[in-house]
Amino acid sequence: MFDNSSNFVQGVDSAFLIITGISVFFLVVLTGLMIYFVIKYNRKKGKPAVQIKDNSLLEITWITIPMILVLYMFYIGWEGFIPMRNVPKDAMEVTAIGSMWKFEFEYKGNKMSDTMVVPINKAVKVNLASKDVLHGFSVPGFRIKEDMVPQKDNYTWFIPGKLGDFDIYCTVYCGLNHSYMMSLIKVVSQEEFDMWLKALPVKKADNSLGLKLLEKNGCIACHSLDGSKVVGPSFKGIYGNMRNLNTNGIKKDIKVDDAYIKTSINEPDAQIVDGYPKGLMKSYKGLISDTEIEQITQYLKELK
Amino acid sequence: MSNTTEKIEYVSYLDHQGKYKGIMSWLMATDHKRIGLLYMYAIITFFFIGVLLGLMMKLELLAPGETIMTAKMYNSVFTLHGILMIFMVVIPGLSAVFGNFFLPILIGAKDVAFPKLNRFSWWIFIVGSIMAVLSQLLKDGPPDTGWTFYAPYSTTTNSNVIMATAAAFVLGFSSILTGLNFIVTIHQMRAPGMKFFHMPLFPWALYATAWIQLLATPVIGITLLMLIAERAFQIGFFDPALGGDPLLFQHLFWIYSHPAVYVMMLPAMGVITEIIPTFCQRQIYGYKAVAISSLAIAAVGFLVWGHHMYTSGMSDQARWFFSLLTFIVAVPSAIKVFNWITTMYKGSIDVQPPFLYALAFIFLFIIGGTTGLLLGSVATNVQVHDTAFVVAHFHYIIFGGMGFAFFAAIHYWFPKMYGRMYDIKLANISLVIKFIGFNLLYFPQFIIGVQGMPRRYFDYPEQFQPAQVISSVGGFILAFGLFLMVYNLVKAAKSGAVAPANPWKGSTLEWQIPSPPSLENFDEAPIIKVNPYDYK
């Protein structure tokens, strides 16, 4: 009767059906009674109102029965949920890293992927991490959801029971491109998974302090490293190259050097690249020290 | 000369000439009735701005991708929509408007305990509202955090978060002082002979509400100050990069914001409890149970806040506790519904607009409340948390519940407040249109929420579009119904037929005095009955 996309579907969906069923029952009965009374006891029929006395037994009954019903609903809600926190010891571990605005998945051996590929019928533990603000890791097809909290070890897990692609949505509002922060879980056969994992590239160890600073201060949220335009100009290959500036209508060409980078960080509206409006970027003066600016500049020099 | 005092000549509170003239007689008013109207006009204005923002969002969501605005603008629009509706409409809402206007009258008093403090509360409300407007206009741009201001996004984003949170901080004082005023009023100013259990049930609801306003609001005050301190001085309360904990923000925020929803709902339920006996000509069934249930909801409502945080990384034990308490708090609300419906049994029912609104309220409240059960249960919560399902749930409860109760209250008490009657047929038509539009707007969101459509999404996968289109069409139908209602009431206030003192044959004290009331409400001492709903 229940979808087998994950091991949690039955617990969640059965709780859903039961609670919805009880709710619909009460909605129909209570609405029906209301409509019935309004018609039967309408003042136009001319009968005066009967002043009914309160009945304590009736009150106690309709306190007790709902209390029993809600405690039952609490119970099935808890029973359907608690397995989501009890991870099997032999689960394969993947770390899901959320950042503004993408998901990345880290597999054992420092291998990175944009999508989460997993073998069917095997338990997967998803360690949840965030590089900046709160994000949500939500897979509606599997009935799982848990928040990615910076510097906190949160987790979720699942056993996929069906081959196919399952949407991952970010469900905690995280700014400008929250609606675009999506990814996929691809459930494949064990053989396909093993081949995929073997071919997955190892992430180059990037010890650049400059890059860490760009990530920590959220620069990457608006300036890409790969040439694509996000909110501000991309950082790729800028150092030593010419830029067209347009400040207050005055156009000027300038070579990107240490001084330009420092001004852009401390007084972003002073020298704006042509085609970008004022007031988009806030000043980081006092937030990023001069030493840190040098480290960032060093990184940008190498980002060809 | 005889010893009896001369009969006081009746002058409506609207015509009363006091120390101030013209607009100053309003801005400096200490009469609880004028203050109620002042709140009402401000709140209705903010409500309609909020409705416009909602319609803009619905237009944007008609199709995937950018439809009429950028993602940046959309994020600011839903933030402002939330701030306006929560802090400037539904939290003050029924207490500030109908609580102010009718609490003293319902207990046989001539005003609240502290009329000048009441005036000050309204001034604070206006100052806070101006600050909220300023937050839209200042240098860093409108806040884009959502009305919940979650850290660390809210502590690091480059928008006017400090001004917006400062506005909410100021608005909080209006709520705290109103709560204090009402508690003292109910304790000290009931007419001689009116014991607590002789009070009508709207004052009981306001009493429970006032305690929440007084005790819970300071928590959000402190939380917002901490947020401002973190932005301004980099003190690491919430941002892990500064050594803080994001979950601390969430706990502190919801310790207020959950009880706040009972600030919205308890007076709403109180209004319905006044309307049903009148139109059924029957005393309310289970008076004591209904009175105590308001106190129970207020008390238990302080213990459930974690149900907003089941996926936050909070401990399993905490999730267990908050789910259990959340289910328990549902029971007193259910009891009210049973008592309302039983009051209709063997009544003599006249289906006028206030009663029709009450029926609509009960239907929408049952849907809102039972979807709350799905959210309270942890297993199902995981599926629908942070999705369109939650958006539908809270709109059914707040808008379908408290909003429709507000409309019910205004249609019930309009003849008393203005001494005029509105067009009954148009009132009923506007209700039907609103009811249809409301359900078309919000019900589809339950369905796509269960399927995974997240909330606060400006763009979405194509599979969700059909439901989004139905929802957007519903929004415009609802807006049309709202417009008809306002047109009807504004026209009536100016030139409606003169209304009698007791057009609905009500039994509570407001119906024993002229429409509109005189300045001090009771020119003759009111007759206090043991049973406020005595229809024999």
PDB file of C-alpha atoms in Angstrom, chain A residues 102-301:
ATOM      1  CA  LYS A 102      24.186  25.095  -3.677  1.00  0.00           C
ATOM      2  CA  PHE A 103      24.523  21.594  -2.254  1.00  0.00           C
ATOM      3  CA  GLU A 104      27.800  19.678  -2.442  1.00  0.00           C
ATOM      4  CA  PHE A 105      28.294  16.095  -1.387  1.00  0.00           C
ATOM      5  CA  GLU A 106      31.524  14.782   0.048  1.00  0.00           C
ATOM      6  CA  TYR A 107      32.205  11.071  -0.161  1.00  0.00           C
ATOM      7  CA  LYS A 108      34.902   9.092   1.646  1.00  0.00           C
ATOM      8  CA  GLY A 109      38.378   9.937   0.380  1.00  0.00           C
ATOM      9  CA  ASN A 110      37.680  13.632  -0.048  1.00  0.00           C
ATOM     10  CA  LYS A 111      35.650  13.144  -3.231  1.00  0.00           C
ATOM     11  CA  MET A 112      33.147  15.863  -4.127  1.00  0.00           C
ATOM     12  CA  SER A 113      29.986  15.691  -6.215  1.00  0.00           C
ATOM     13  CA  ASP A 114      27.120  18.029  -7.115  1.00  0.00           C
ATOM     14  CA  THR A 115      24.526  15.307  -6.853  1.00  0.00           C
ATOM     15  CA  MET A 116      24.173  12.527  -4.311  1.00  0.00           C
ATOM     16  CA  VAL A 117      24.453   9.124  -5.937  1.00  0.00           C
ATOM     17  CA  VAL A 118      23.607   6.156  -3.695  1.00  0.00           C
ATOM     18  CA  PRO A 119      23.220   2.375  -4.129  1.00  0.00           C
ATOM     19  CA  ILE A 120      19.734   0.930  -3.744  1.00  0.00           C
ATOM     20  CA  ASN A 121      18.760  -0.852  -0.509  1.00  0.00           C
ATOM     21  CA  LYS A 122      21.809   0.272   1.454  1.00  0.00           C
ATOM     22  CA  ALA A 123      21.673   2.579   4.470  1.00  0.00           C
ATOM     23  CA  VAL A 124      23.160   6.035   3.932  1.00  0.00           C
ATOM     24  CA  LYS A 125      23.924   8.446   6.756  1.00  0.00           C
ATOM     25  CA  VAL A 126      23.920  12.074   5.642  1.00  0.00           C
ATOM     26  CA  ASN A 127      26.076  14.296   7.829  1.00  0.00           C
ATOM     27  CA  LEU A 128      24.762  17.807   7.463  1.00  0.00           C
ATOM     28  CA  ALA A 129      27.047  20.844   7.326  1.00  0.00           C
ATOM     29  CA  SER A 130      26.753  24.483   6.347  1.00  0.00           C
ATOM     30  CA  LYS A 131      29.418  26.909   5.247  1.00  0.00           C
ATOM     31  CA  ASP A 132      27.461  30.006   6.102  1.00  0.00           C
ATOM     32  CA  VAL A 133      23.798  30.342   7.197  1.00  0.00           C
ATOM     33  CA  LEU A 134      21.020  27.878   7.992  1.00  0.00           C
ATOM     34  CA  HIS A 135      19.930  25.642   5.118  1.00  0.00           C
ATOM     35  CA  GLY A 136      17.445  22.790   4.959  1.00  0.00           C
ATOM     36  CA  PHE A 137      18.140  19.331   3.547  1.00  0.00           C
ATOM     37  CA  SER A 138      14.777  18.052   2.365  1.00  0.00           C
ATOM     38  CA  VAL A 139      13.978  15.005   0.240  1.00  0.00           C
ATOM     39  CA  PRO A 140      10.167  14.837   0.038  1.00  0.00           C
ATOM     40  CA  GLY A 141      10.249  11.560  -1.901  1.00  0.00           C
ATOM     41  CA  PHE A 142      12.021   9.901   1.042  1.00  0.00           C
ATOM     42  CA  ARG A 143       9.978  11.807   3.698  1.00  0.00           C
ATOM     43  CA  ILE A 144      13.140  13.196   5.305  1.00  0.00           C
ATOM     44  CA  LYS A 145      14.115  16.713   6.280  1.00  0.00           C
ATOM     45  CA  GLU A 146      16.671  18.129   8.678  1.00  0.00           C
ATOM     46  CA  ASP A 147      18.374  21.522   8.956  1.00  0.00           C
ATOM     47  CA  MET A 148      22.000  22.248   8.071  1.00  0.00           C
ATOM     48  CA  VAL A 149      23.302  24.361  10.935  1.00  0.00           C
ATOM     49  CA  PRO A 150      26.760  25.954  10.699  1.00  0.00           C
ATOM     50  CA  GLN A 151      29.266  24.381  13.110  1.00  0.00           C
ATOM     51  CA  LYS A 152      26.756  21.836  14.360  1.00  0.00           C
ATOM     52  CA  ASP A 153      26.834  18.079  13.757  1.00  0.00           C
ATOM     53  CA  ASN A 154      23.353  17.444  12.501  1.00  0.00           C
ATOM     54  CA  TYR A 155      22.431  14.371  10.469  1.00  0.00           C
ATOM     55  CA  THR A 156      19.720  12.369   8.801  1.00  0.00           C
ATOM     56  CA  TRP A 157      19.723   8.939   7.131  1.00  0.00           C
ATOM     57  CA  PHE A 158      17.703   6.701   4.847  1.00  0.00           C
ATOM     58  CA  ILE A 159      17.577   3.407   2.961  1.00  0.00           C
ATOM     59  CA  PRO A 160      16.463   3.969  -0.626  1.00  0.00           C
ATOM     60  CA  GLY A 161      14.120   1.279  -1.918  1.00  0.00           C
ATOM     61  CA  LYS A 162      13.528   2.390  -5.498  1.00  0.00           C
ATOM     62  CA  LEU A 163      15.761   3.293  -8.431  1.00  0.00           C
ATOM     63  CA  GLY A 164      15.395   6.801  -9.780  1.00  0.00           C
ATOM     64  CA  ASP A 165      15.978  10.494  -9.159  1.00  0.00           C
ATOM     65  CA  PHE A 166      14.645  12.230  -6.062  1.00  0.00           C
ATOM     66  CA  ASP A 167      14.555  16.003  -5.605  1.00  0.00           C
ATOM     67  CA  ILE A 168      16.487  17.710  -2.838  1.00  0.00           C
ATOM     68  CA  TYR A 169      15.172  21.149  -1.860  1.00  0.00           C
ATOM     69  CA  CYS A 170      16.663  23.691   0.490  1.00  0.00           C
ATOM     70  CA  THR A 171      13.819  24.404   2.890  1.00  0.00           C
ATOM     71  CA  VAL A 172      15.299  27.010   5.238  1.00  0.00           C
ATOM     72  CA  TYR A 173      15.201  30.488   3.766  1.00  0.00           C
ATOM     73  CA  CYS A 174      18.790  31.502   3.023  1.00  0.00           C
ATOM     74  CA  GLY A 175      18.604  34.651   0.958  1.00  0.00           C
ATOM     75  CA  LEU A 176      18.553  35.705  -2.646  1.00  0.00           C
ATOM     76  CA  ASN A 177      18.667  32.383  -4.505  1.00  0.00           C
ATOM     77  CA  HIS A 178      16.979  30.188  -1.910  1.00  0.00           C
ATOM     78  CA  SER A 179      14.447  29.076  -4.551  1.00  0.00           C
ATOM     79  CA  TYR A 180      17.226  27.802  -6.787  1.00  0.00           C
ATOM     80  CA  MET A 181      19.065  25.777  -4.168  1.00  0.00           C
ATOM     81  CA  MET A 182      18.156  22.304  -5.346  1.00  0.00           C
ATOM     82  CA  SER A 183      19.894  19.053  -6.121  1.00  0.00           C
ATOM     83  CA  LEU A 184      19.177  15.363  -6.731  1.00  0.00           C
ATOM     84  CA  ILE A 185      19.587  11.995  -5.099  1.00  0.00           C
ATOM     85  CA  LYS A 186      20.176   9.412  -7.789  1.00  0.00           C
ATOM     86  CA  VAL A 187      19.453   5.866  -6.625  1.00  0.00           C
ATOM     87  CA  VAL A 188      21.347   3.343  -8.763  1.00  0.00           C
ATOM     88  CA  SER A 189      22.396  -0.308  -8.642  1.00  0.00           C
ATOM     89  CA  GLN A 190      25.346  -1.298  -6.473  1.00  0.00           C
ATOM     90  CA  GLU A 191      27.517  -1.908  -9.560  1.00  0.00           C
ATOM     91  CA  GLU A 192      26.696   1.455 -11.089  1.00  0.00           C
ATOM     92  CA  PHE A 193      27.395   3.141  -7.777  1.00  0.00           C
ATOM     93  CA  ASP A 194      30.789   1.470  -7.392  1.00  0.00           C
ATOM     94  CA  MET A 195      31.791   2.573 -10.881  1.00  0.00           C
ATOM     95  CA  TRP A 196      30.585   6.101 -10.281  1.00  0.00           C
ATOM     96  CA  LEU A 197      32.421   6.401  -6.977  1.00  0.00           C
ATOM     97  CA  LYS A 198      35.666   5.137  -8.481  1.00  0.00           C
ATOM     98  CA  ALA A 199      35.490   7.750 -11.228  1.00  0.00           C
ATOM     99  CA  LEU A 200      34.629  10.590  -8.848  1.00  0.00           C
ATOM    100  CA  PRO A 201      37.505  13.069  -8.652  1.00  0.00           C
ATOM    101  CA  VAL A 202      39.295  13.796  -5.403  1.00  0.00           C
ATOM    102  CA  LYS A 203      38.937  17.399  -4.322  1.00  0.00           C
ATOM    103  CA  LYS A 204      42.230  19.247  -4.582  1.00  0.00           C
ATOM    104  CA  ALA A 205      43.320  20.152  -1.089  1.00  0.00           C
ATOM    105  CA  ASP A 206      42.943  23.862  -1.112  1.00  0.00           C
ATOM    106  CA  ASN A 207      44.868  25.332   1.732  1.00  0.00           C
ATOM    107  CA  SER A 208      44.403  28.832   0.485  1.00  0.00           C
ATOM    108  CA  LEU A 209      43.611  31.096   3.398  1.00  0.00           C
ATOM    109  CA  GLY A 210      42.364  33.621   0.905  1.00  0.00           C
ATOM    110  CA  LEU A 211      39.706  31.212  -0.374  1.00  0.00           C
ATOM    111  CA  LYS A 212      38.614  30.375   3.166  1.00  0.00           C
ATOM    112  CA  LEU A 213      38.224  34.086   3.876  1.00  0.00           C
ATOM    113  CA  LEU A 214      36.129  34.584   0.745  1.00  0.00           C
ATOM    114  CA  GLU A 215      33.859  31.750   1.855  1.00  0.00           C
ATOM    115  CA  LYS A 216      33.643  32.791   5.496  1.00  0.00           C
ATOM    116  CA  ASN A 217      32.698  36.374   4.691  1.00  0.00           C
ATOM    117  CA  GLY A 218      30.105  35.357   2.140  1.00  0.00           C
ATOM    118  CA  CYS A 219      31.886  36.941  -0.832  1.00  0.00           C
ATOM    119  CA  ILE A 220      31.255  33.791  -2.849  1.00  0.00           C
ATOM    120  CA  ALA A 221      27.525  34.374  -2.443  1.00  0.00           C
ATOM    121  CA  CYS A 222      27.742  37.174  -4.999  1.00  0.00           C
ATOM    122  CA  HIS A 223      31.101  36.739  -6.783  1.00  0.00           C
ATOM    123  CA  SER A 224      31.663  33.448  -8.542  1.00  0.00           C
ATOM    124  CA  LEU A 225      35.058  31.793  -8.996  1.00  0.00           C
ATOM    125  CA  ASP A 226      34.283  30.279 -12.372  1.00  0.00           C
ATOM    126  CA  GLY A 227      33.496  33.296 -14.533  1.00  0.00           C
ATOM    127  CA  SER A 228      29.700  33.217 -14.194  1.00  0.00           C
ATOM    128  CA  LYS A 229      27.894  36.387 -13.207  1.00  0.00           C
ATOM    129  CA  VAL A 230      25.913  36.045 -10.002  1.00  0.00           C
ATOM    130  CA  VAL A 231      25.225  39.372  -8.300  1.00  0.00           C
ATOM    131  CA  GLY A 232      28.646  40.991  -8.654  1.00  0.00           C
ATOM    132  CA  PRO A 233      31.493  40.438 -11.135  1.00  0.00           C
ATOM    133  CA  SER A 234      33.229  37.069 -11.112  1.00  0.00           C
ATOM    134  CA  PHE A 235      36.665  36.873  -9.463  1.00  0.00           C
ATOM    135  CA  LYS A 236      38.051  34.564 -12.100  1.00  0.00           C
ATOM    136  CA  GLY A 237      41.132  35.991 -13.771  1.00  0.00           C
ATOM    137  CA  ILE A 238      40.653  39.563 -12.600  1.00  0.00           C
ATOM    138  CA  TYR A 239      44.069  40.229 -11.110  1.00  0.00           C
ATOM    139  CA  GLY A 240      46.370  42.139 -13.413  1.00  0.00           C
ATOM    140  CA  ASN A 241      43.662  42.644 -16.018  1.00  0.00           C
ATOM    141  CA  MET A 242      41.868  45.791 -17.119  1.00  0.00           C
ATOM    142  CA  ARG A 243      38.406  46.698 -15.808  1.00  0.00           C
ATOM    143  CA  ASN A 244      35.980  49.328 -17.077  1.00  0.00           C
ATOM    144  CA  LEU A 245      34.871  51.433 -14.171  1.00  0.00           C
ATOM    145  CA  ASN A 246      31.856  53.722 -14.129  1.00  0.00           C
ATOM    146  CA  THR A 247      31.638  55.830 -11.000  1.00  0.00           C
ATOM    147  CA  ASN A 248      28.970  58.561 -10.865  1.00  0.00           C
ATOM    148  CA  GLY A 249      28.827  58.616 -14.655  1.00  0.00           C
ATOM    149  CA  ILE A 250      32.587  59.056 -15.004  1.00  0.00           C
ATOM    150  CA  LYS A 251      34.093  56.191 -16.973  1.00  0.00           C
ATOM    151  CA  LYS A 252      37.669  55.078 -16.447  1.00  0.00           C
ATOM    152  CA  ASP A 253      39.775  52.048 -17.246  1.00  0.00           C
ATOM    153  CA  ILE A 254      41.938  50.639 -14.497  1.00  0.00           C
ATOM    154  CA  LYS A 255      44.258  47.688 -13.956  1.00  0.00           C
ATOM    155  CA  VAL A 256      43.184  45.431 -11.091  1.00  0.00           C
ATOM    156  CA  ASP A 257      45.920  45.654  -8.488  1.00  0.00           C
ATOM    157  CA  ASP A 258      46.344  45.358  -4.709  1.00  0.00           C
ATOM    158  CA  ALA A 259      45.046  48.904  -4.120  1.00  0.00           C
ATOM    159  CA  TYR A 260      41.925  48.349  -6.223  1.00  0.00           C
ATOM    160  CA  ILE A 261      41.088  45.156  -4.341  1.00  0.00           C
ATOM    161  CA  LYS A 262      41.551  46.896  -0.994  1.00  0.00           C
ATOM    162  CA  THR A 263      39.311  49.813  -2.029  1.00  0.00           C
ATOM    163  CA  SER A 264      36.664  47.442  -3.340  1.00  0.00           C
ATOM    164  CA  ILE A 265      36.507  45.699   0.028  1.00  0.00           C
ATOM    165  CA  ASN A 266      36.568  48.803   2.231  1.00  0.00           C
ATOM    166  CA  GLU A 267      34.665  51.279   0.040  1.00  0.00           C
ATOM    167  CA  PRO A 268      32.739  49.285  -2.516  1.00  0.00           C
ATOM    168  CA  ASP A 269      30.917  52.261  -4.015  1.00  0.00           C
ATOM    169  CA  ALA A 270      34.108  54.207  -4.758  1.00  0.00           C
ATOM    170  CA  GLN A 271      35.207  52.315  -7.886  1.00  0.00           C
ATOM    171  CA  ILE A 272      32.354  50.340  -9.432  1.00  0.00           C
ATOM    172  CA  VAL A 273      32.649  48.171 -12.507  1.00  0.00           C
ATOM    173  CA  ASP A 274      30.586  49.483 -15.433  1.00  0.00           C
ATOM    174  CA  GLY A 275      27.165  47.858 -15.586  1.00  0.00           C
ATOM    175  CA  TYR A 276      26.692  47.402 -11.831  1.00  0.00           C
ATOM    176  CA  PRO A 277      24.631  49.739  -9.629  1.00  0.00           C
ATOM    177  CA  LYS A 278      25.735  51.461  -6.448  1.00  0.00           C
ATOM    178  CA  GLY A 279      24.632  50.243  -3.088  1.00  0.00           C
ATOM    179  CA  LEU A 280      24.635  46.502  -3.807  1.00  0.00           C
ATOM    180  CA  MET A 281      27.692  45.625  -1.759  1.00  0.00           C
ATOM    181  CA  LYS A 282      28.234  46.635   1.844  1.00  0.00           C
ATOM    182  CA  SER A 283      31.602  47.733   3.181  1.00  0.00           C
ATOM    183  CA  TYR A 284      33.730  45.183   5.001  1.00  0.00           C
ATOM    184  CA  LYS A 285      35.937  47.795   6.621  1.00  0.00           C
ATOM    185  CA  GLY A 286      36.701  46.628  10.127  1.00  0.00           C
ATOM    186  CA  LEU A 287      35.339  43.176   9.347  1.00  0.00           C
ATOM    187  CA  ILE A 288      38.252  42.082   7.157  1.00  0.00           C
ATOM    188  CA  SER A 289      41.671  43.116   8.427  1.00  0.00           C
ATOM    189  CA  ASP A 290      44.497  44.395   6.210  1.00  0.00           C
ATOM    190  CA  THR A 291      46.355  41.109   6.641  1.00  0.00           C
ATOM    191  CA  GLU A 292      43.281  39.226   5.525  1.00  0.00           C
ATOM    192  CA  ILE A 293      42.937  41.523   2.516  1.00  0.00           C
ATOM    193  CA  GLU A 294      46.500  40.576   1.552  1.00  0.00           C
ATOM    194  CA  GLN A 295      45.637  36.874   1.828  1.00  0.00           C
ATOM    195  CA  ILE A 296      42.563  37.370  -0.348  1.00  0.00           C
ATOM    196  CA  THR A 297      44.637  39.300  -2.884  1.00  0.00           C
ATOM    197  CA  GLN A 298      47.168  36.470  -2.944  1.00  0.00           C
ATOM    198  CA  TYR A 299      44.401  33.969  -3.721  1.00  0.00           C
ATOM    199  CA  LEU A 300      42.950  36.171  -6.461  1.00  0.00           C
ATOM    200  CA  LYS A 301      46.382  36.455  -8.055  1.00  0.00           C
TER     201      LYS A 301
END
